[in-house]
Amino acid sequence: MTTNQIEIRPIIPADDAQMAAIVRDSLSAVGLAIPGTAYFDPELPHLSHYYAAKPGREYFVAVRNGLVLGGAGIAEYEGTKQVAELQKVYVAESARGQGLSKRLIEHALAFAWQAKYESVYLETHHKLHAAMHVYQEFGFHPLLQPLGTAEHSAMDSFWVKLL
């Protein structure tokens, strides 16, 4: 499989179950299928509806031959108009190591820029070493604490990038 065979597009309802499974499988694999993570987010089974519900939100999925391989989203952070949050960046285990998360993040950041956000914030966990390395490559800088009240209380690593 090569990434040029993969389509990156906004999520649709038919993608919801596959993307929820990728998020849950990814978190389970690193021992983070716990409260305070995206594993238990009420919107997880219906990401397409959640991201379509308000302007300034978008969730991108990577799809090959009808199979969802991963996704990444952008939404307004805590009711601010200037700060977006990079959300739910997950790639199926079978599709990792091919630069797919980078392509998804590129789409998400481009959307954030077009939506006129000034910065992008994210919350992750120290166990997700590869993810933190990718965020650094994109110019995210670590913060000592969350920007506000962390939505995912189990997350312990906070990052921001100016656009």
XYZ file of C-alpha atoms in Angstrom:
163
model
C 0.000 0.000 0.000
C 1.293 3.464 -0.874
C -0.090 6.702 0.492
C -0.799 8.044 -3.010
C -3.582 5.432 -3.265
C -5.226 6.901 -0.197
C -7.919 9.543 -0.349
C -8.074 12.145 2.430
C -11.573 13.586 2.741
C -14.090 14.841 5.310
C -15.746 12.106 7.354
C -19.211 10.850 6.360
C -21.675 8.830 8.466
C -20.615 5.568 6.783
C -17.103 6.097 8.236
C -18.183 6.532 11.857
C -18.033 2.914 13.052
C -14.654 2.258 11.414
C -13.120 5.419 12.861
C -14.498 4.722 16.352
C -12.942 1.247 16.198
C -9.552 2.699 15.176
C -9.615 5.141 18.111
C -10.606 2.460 20.591
C -8.133 -0.123 19.243
C -5.301 2.432 19.319
C -5.995 3.461 22.897
C -6.452 -0.150 24.049
C -3.097 -1.104 22.539
C -1.255 1.330 24.830
C -3.316 0.752 27.962
C -5.385 3.921 27.604
C -8.874 2.420 27.286
C -9.708 4.339 30.447
C -12.014 7.170 31.494
C -10.510 10.546 30.671
C -9.500 9.549 27.127
C -11.257 9.695 23.756
C -12.142 6.021 24.262
C -15.222 7.092 26.231
C -16.138 10.294 24.352
C -19.906 10.383 23.830
C -19.465 11.707 20.274
C -17.069 8.910 19.230
C -19.730 6.666 17.634
C -21.016 9.626 15.568
C -17.991 11.719 14.655
C -19.489 12.815 11.329
C -22.463 14.393 13.093
C -20.313 15.996 15.806
C -17.972 17.678 13.320
C -20.809 18.783 11.019
C -22.813 20.324 13.884
C -20.887 23.625 14.093
C -18.825 25.812 11.778
C -15.099 25.737 12.434
C -15.067 21.952 12.849
C -13.871 19.315 10.411
C -12.743 15.722 10.664
C -10.652 14.182 7.924
C -10.357 10.477 7.242
C -7.880 8.564 5.145
C -9.653 5.975 3.009
C -8.365 3.257 0.693
C -10.807 1.088 -1.251
C -13.636 2.007 1.138
C -11.624 1.154 4.248
C -10.982 3.929 6.774
C -7.319 3.892 7.813
C -7.240 6.853 10.169
C -8.426 10.340 10.917
C -7.730 13.742 12.443
C -10.042 16.563 13.460
C -10.114 20.275 14.185
C -12.646 22.008 16.413
C -12.866 25.260 18.318
C -11.199 24.989 21.721
C -13.360 25.791 24.755
C -15.541 28.340 23.005
C -12.665 30.524 21.820
C -12.697 31.938 18.331
C -8.898 32.065 18.014
C -7.757 28.637 19.216
C -8.479 25.354 17.482
C -7.849 21.936 18.935
C -6.287 19.113 16.947
C -8.398 16.128 17.945
C -8.484 12.370 17.610
C -5.415 11.813 15.440
C -5.418 8.021 15.115
C -4.231 5.620 12.420
C -5.043 1.917 12.197
C -2.141 -0.300 13.215
C -1.992 -1.822 9.715
C -1.451 1.628 8.162
C 1.169 3.047 10.544
C 4.688 3.967 9.519
C 3.707 5.305 6.107
C 3.317 9.003 6.855
C -0.456 8.830 7.009
C -0.781 10.722 10.290
C 1.311 13.512 8.765
C -0.996 13.780 5.764
C -4.030 13.901 8.060
C -2.447 16.560 10.261
C -1.550 18.621 7.177
C -5.213 18.611 6.130
C -6.363 19.484 9.651
C -3.884 22.356 9.990
C -4.794 23.695 6.554
C -8.447 23.704 7.607
C -7.559 25.512 10.860
C -5.640 28.159 8.909
C -8.490 28.613 6.408
C -10.949 28.889 9.309
C -8.782 31.779 10.584
C -7.712 30.195 13.850
C -4.567 31.796 15.274
C -3.194 28.720 17.016
C -3.793 24.999 17.387
C -3.704 23.200 20.728
C -3.644 19.477 21.474
C -3.684 17.085 24.392
C -1.953 13.715 24.298
C -0.323 11.203 26.610
C 3.356 10.637 27.341
C 2.988 6.972 26.275
C 2.326 8.119 22.700
C 5.980 8.772 21.818
C 5.573 8.573 18.038
C 2.693 11.057 18.122
C 4.692 13.574 20.133
C 7.581 13.266 17.682
C 5.215 14.049 14.784
C 3.757 17.041 16.623
C 7.279 18.424 17.120
C 7.941 18.006 13.384
C 4.901 20.198 12.712
C 6.169 22.944 14.999
C 4.069 22.242 18.070
C 5.685 23.273 21.345
C 5.070 21.551 24.686
C 3.223 23.390 27.439
C 3.658 22.817 31.165
C -0.105 22.577 31.686
C -3.319 22.537 29.660
C -4.615 25.808 28.201
C -7.807 25.412 30.206
C -9.547 22.496 31.832
C -8.351 19.414 29.985
C -11.345 17.700 28.385
C -9.504 14.390 28.580
C -8.317 14.275 32.174
C -6.049 11.256 31.598
C -3.957 13.185 29.082
C -0.737 14.569 30.517
C 1.076 16.212 27.607
C -0.098 19.526 26.131
C 1.113 21.220 22.956
C 0.457 24.397 20.964
C 1.358 25.725 17.533
C 0.912 29.261 16.217
C -0.503 29.468 12.694
